[in-house]
Coordinates of C-alpha atoms in Angstrom, one line a residue:
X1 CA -12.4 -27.4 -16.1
X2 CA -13.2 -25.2 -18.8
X3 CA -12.7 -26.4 -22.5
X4 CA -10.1 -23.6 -23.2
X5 CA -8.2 -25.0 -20.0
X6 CA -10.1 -23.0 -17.5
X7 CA -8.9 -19.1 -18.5
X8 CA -11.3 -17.5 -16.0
X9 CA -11.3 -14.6 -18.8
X10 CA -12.3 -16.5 -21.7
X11 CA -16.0 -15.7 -21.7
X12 CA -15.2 -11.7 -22.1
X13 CA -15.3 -10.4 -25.5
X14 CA -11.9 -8.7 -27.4
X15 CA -12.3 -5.2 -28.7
X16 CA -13.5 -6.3 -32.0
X17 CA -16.4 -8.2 -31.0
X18 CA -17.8 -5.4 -28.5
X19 CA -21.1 -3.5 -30.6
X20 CA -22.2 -0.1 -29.0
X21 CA -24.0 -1.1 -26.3
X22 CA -21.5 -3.3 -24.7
X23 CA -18.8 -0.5 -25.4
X24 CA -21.3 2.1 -23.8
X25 CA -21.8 -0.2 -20.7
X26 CA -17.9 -0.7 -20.1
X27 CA -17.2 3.3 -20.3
X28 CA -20.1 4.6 -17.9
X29 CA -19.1 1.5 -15.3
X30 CA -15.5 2.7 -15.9
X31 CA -16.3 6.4 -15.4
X32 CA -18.5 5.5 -12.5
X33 CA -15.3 3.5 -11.0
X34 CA -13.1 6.5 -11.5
X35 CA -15.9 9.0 -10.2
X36 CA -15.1 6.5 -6.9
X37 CA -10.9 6.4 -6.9
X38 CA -11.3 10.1 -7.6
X39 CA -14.3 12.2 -6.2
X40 CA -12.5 15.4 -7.1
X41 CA -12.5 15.6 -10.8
X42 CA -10.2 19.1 -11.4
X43 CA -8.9 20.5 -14.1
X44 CA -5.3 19.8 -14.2
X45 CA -4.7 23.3 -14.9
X46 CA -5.2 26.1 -12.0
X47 CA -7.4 29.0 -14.3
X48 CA -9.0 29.9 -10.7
X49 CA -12.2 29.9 -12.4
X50 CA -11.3 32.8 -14.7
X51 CA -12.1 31.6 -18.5
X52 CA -9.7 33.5 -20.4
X53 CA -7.1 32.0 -18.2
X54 CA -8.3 28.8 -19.2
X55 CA -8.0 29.7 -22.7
X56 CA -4.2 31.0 -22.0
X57 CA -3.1 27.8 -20.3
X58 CA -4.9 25.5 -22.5
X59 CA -2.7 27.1 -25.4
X60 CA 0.5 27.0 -23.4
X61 CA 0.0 23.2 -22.4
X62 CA 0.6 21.7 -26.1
X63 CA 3.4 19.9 -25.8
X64 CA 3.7 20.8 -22.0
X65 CA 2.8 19.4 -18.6
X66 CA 0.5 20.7 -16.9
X67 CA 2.6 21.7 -13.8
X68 CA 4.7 23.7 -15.6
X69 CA 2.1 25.5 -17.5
X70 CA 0.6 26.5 -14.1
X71 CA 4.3 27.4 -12.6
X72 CA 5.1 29.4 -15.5
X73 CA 1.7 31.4 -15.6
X74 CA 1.9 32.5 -11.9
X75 CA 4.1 34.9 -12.9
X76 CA 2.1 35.6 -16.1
X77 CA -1.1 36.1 -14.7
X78 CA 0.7 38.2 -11.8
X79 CA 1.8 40.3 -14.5
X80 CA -0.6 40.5 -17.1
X81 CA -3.8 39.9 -14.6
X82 CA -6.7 41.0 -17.4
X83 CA -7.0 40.3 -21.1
X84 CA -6.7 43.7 -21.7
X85 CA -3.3 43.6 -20.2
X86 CA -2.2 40.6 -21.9
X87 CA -3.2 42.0 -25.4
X88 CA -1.0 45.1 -24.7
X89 CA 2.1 43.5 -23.8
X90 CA 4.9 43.9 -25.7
X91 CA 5.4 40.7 -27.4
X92 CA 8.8 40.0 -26.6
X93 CA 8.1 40.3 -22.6
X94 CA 5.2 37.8 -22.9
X95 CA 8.1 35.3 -25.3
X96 CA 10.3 35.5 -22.5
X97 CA 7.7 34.7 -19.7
X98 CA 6.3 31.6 -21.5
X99 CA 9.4 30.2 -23.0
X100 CA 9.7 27.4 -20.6
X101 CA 6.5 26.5 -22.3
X102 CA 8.7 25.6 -25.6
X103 CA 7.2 26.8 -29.2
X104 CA 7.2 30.3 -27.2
X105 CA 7.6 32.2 -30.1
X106 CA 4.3 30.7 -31.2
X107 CA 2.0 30.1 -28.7
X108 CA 3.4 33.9 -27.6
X109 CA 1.7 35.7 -30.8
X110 CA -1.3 32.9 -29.9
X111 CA -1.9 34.3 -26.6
X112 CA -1.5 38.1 -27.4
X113 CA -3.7 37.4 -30.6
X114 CA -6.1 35.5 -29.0
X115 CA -6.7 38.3 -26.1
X116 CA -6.9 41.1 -28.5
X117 CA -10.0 39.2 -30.0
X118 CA -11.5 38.5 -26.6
X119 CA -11.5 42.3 -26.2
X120 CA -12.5 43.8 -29.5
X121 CA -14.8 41.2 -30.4
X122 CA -16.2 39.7 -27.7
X123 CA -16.0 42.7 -24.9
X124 CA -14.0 40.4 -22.7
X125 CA -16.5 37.3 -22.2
X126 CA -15.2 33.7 -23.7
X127 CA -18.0 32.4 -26.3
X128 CA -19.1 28.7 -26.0
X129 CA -20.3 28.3 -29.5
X130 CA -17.3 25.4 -30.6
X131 CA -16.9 27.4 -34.2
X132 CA -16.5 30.7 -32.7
X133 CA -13.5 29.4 -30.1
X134 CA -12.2 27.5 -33.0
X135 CA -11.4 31.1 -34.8
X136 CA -8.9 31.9 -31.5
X137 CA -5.3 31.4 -32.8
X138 CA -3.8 28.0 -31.8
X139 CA -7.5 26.8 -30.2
X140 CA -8.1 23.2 -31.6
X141 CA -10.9 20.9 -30.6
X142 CA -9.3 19.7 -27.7
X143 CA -8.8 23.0 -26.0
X144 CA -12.1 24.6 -27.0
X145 CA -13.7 21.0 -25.6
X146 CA -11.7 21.6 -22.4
X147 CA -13.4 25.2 -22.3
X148 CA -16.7 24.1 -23.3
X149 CA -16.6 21.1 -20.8
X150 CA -15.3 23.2 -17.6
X151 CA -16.2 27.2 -18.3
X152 CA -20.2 26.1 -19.7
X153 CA -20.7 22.8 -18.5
X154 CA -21.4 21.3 -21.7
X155 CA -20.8 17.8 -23.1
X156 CA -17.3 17.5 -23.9
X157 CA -14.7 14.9 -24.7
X158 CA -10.9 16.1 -24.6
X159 CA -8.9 13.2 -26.7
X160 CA -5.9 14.0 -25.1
X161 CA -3.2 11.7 -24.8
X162 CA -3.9 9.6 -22.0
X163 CA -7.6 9.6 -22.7
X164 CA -6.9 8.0 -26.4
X165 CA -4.5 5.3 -25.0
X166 CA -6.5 4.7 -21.9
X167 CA -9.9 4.3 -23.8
X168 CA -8.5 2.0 -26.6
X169 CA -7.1 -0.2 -24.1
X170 CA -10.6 -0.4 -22.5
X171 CA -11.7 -1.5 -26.2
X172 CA -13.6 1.5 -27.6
X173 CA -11.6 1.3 -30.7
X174 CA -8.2 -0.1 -32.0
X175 CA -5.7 0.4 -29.7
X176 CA -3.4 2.2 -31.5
X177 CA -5.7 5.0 -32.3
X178 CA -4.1 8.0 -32.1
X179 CA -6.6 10.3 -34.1
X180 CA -8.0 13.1 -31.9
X181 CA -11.0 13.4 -33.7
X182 CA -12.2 10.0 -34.6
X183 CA -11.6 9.6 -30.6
X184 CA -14.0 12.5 -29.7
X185 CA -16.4 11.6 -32.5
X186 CA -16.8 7.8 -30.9
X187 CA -16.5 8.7 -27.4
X188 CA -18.9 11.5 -27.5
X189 CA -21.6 8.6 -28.5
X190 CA -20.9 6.4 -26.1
X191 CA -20.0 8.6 -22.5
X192 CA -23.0 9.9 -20.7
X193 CA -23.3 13.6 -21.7
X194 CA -23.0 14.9 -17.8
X195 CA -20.2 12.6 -17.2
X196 CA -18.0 13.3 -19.9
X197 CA -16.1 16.3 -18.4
X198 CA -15.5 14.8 -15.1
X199 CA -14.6 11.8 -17.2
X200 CA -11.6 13.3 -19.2
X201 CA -9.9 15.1 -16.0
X202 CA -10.2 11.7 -14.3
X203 CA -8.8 9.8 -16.6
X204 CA -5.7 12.4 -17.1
X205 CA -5.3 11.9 -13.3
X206 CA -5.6 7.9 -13.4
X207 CA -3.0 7.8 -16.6
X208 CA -0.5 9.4 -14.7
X209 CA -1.2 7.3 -11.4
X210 CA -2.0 3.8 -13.0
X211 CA -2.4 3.2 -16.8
X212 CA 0.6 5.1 -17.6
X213 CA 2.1 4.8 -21.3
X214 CA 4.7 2.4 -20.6
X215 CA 4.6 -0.5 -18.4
X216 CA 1.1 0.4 -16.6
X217 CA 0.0 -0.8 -13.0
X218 CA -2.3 -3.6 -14.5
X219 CA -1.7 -5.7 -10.8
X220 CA -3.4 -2.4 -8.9
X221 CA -5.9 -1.3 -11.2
X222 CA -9.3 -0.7 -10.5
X223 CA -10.2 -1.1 -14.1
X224 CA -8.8 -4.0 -15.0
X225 CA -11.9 -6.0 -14.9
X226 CA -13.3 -3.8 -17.8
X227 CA -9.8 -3.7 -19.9
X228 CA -9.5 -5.6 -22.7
X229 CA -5.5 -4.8 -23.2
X230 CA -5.1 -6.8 -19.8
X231 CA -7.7 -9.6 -20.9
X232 CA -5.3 -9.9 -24.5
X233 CA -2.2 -9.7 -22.6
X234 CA -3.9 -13.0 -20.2
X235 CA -4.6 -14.8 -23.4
X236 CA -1.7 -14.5 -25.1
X237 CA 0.2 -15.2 -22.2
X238 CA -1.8 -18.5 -21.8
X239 CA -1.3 -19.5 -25.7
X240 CA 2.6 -19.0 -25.2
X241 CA 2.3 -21.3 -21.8
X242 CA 0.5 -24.2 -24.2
X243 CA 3.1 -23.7 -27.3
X244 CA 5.8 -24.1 -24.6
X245 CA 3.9 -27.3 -23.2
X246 CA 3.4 -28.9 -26.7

């Protein structure tokens, strides 16, 4: 057999050894691989193609799932069914409505703000320019990437929180990376520009299904070729099998 006892895996490089083009390779065959488990890469949230919707819900889903974000704005959006509306709610009525949401006081004041500026400033119609979103109360990178990605069909990566665990597990940076930024930065260098949208809603949907945060599928997962978390796991499994022979 082989010298290292025939660990089929052996020849596959760890996350430190991988340079840029051998990290760009594993994340487009990986997005290609998802683009095949899920064809229809949607937006977790349900905006029905209306942008300042998108902006609302985005807001609301800090710290939320995304099913009750879209349970909880049903009756929002059935209320308040324009900007214009929303900016002219009495801001107590729009606390009550998203508290479910948790931080409601917050992300309340956030949505009213927010929709008074869509009007007065911007006559209603969501910029794309990232600096101009960024200026919406409570908008960080990851929600003006969401609306960049899905309202303009621009290039976007949303480092959310199963895209940074999922993507350091495939090896694009230390695994425990859990800074939102660097993770855009590195990942917007290394996923094909038209993929990366559909990549970041499919990879929300394949964290919850497989590659969850604890205790994830490895045994069904059509990734695990290109994972270096599983190939470490298989190695250290095999050097605990040899102390225990010695």
């Amino acid at each position: 057999g082989c010298a290292d006892g025939g660990n089929p895996m052996s020849d596959k490089r760890l996350p430190e050894k991988l340079n840029t083009a051998q990290k760009r390779k594993r994340i487009n065959e990986a997005a290609h691989i998802l683009e095949s488990v899920y064809p229809e890469a949607e937006c977790a949230l349900k905006y029905e193609g209306e942008p300042w919707k998108l902006l609302v819900m985005g807001r609301l889903s800090a710290q939320c799932t995304d099913k009750r974000v879209n349970i909880v704005c049903q009756t929002l959006f059935s209320k308040y069914p324009t900007p214009s509306a929303l900016a002219s709610a009495p801001l107590e009525a729009i606390e009550e409505l998203v508290r479910p949401c948790g931080l409601y006081k917050t992300k309340a004041r956030n949505l009213k703000d927010s929709c008074v500026m869509l009007c007065d400033e911007y006559n209603g119609v969501l910029p794309s320019d990232m600096n101009e979103l960024l200026r919406f109360p409570g908008v960080g990178r990851k929600i003006a990437n969401l609306l960049r990605g899905d309202i303009f069909g621009l290039p976007a990566i949303v480092a959310d929180t199963h895209c940074m665990r999922i993507c350091g597990r495939l090896g694009m940076y230390e695994e425990g990376l859990r800074d939102a930024q660097k993770v855009e930065a590195i990942l917007s260098e290394l996923v094909e520009a038209e993929l990366q949208t559909d990549f970041c809603h499919r990879i929300v949907m394949f964290g919850r299904d497989t590659c969850t945060a604890r205790s994830p599928f490895c045994d069904k997962c059509p990734l695990c070729e290109l994972c270096v978390s599983t190939e470490k796991k298989k190695k250290d499994q095999l050097n605990a099998e040899r102390s225990a022979e010695t």
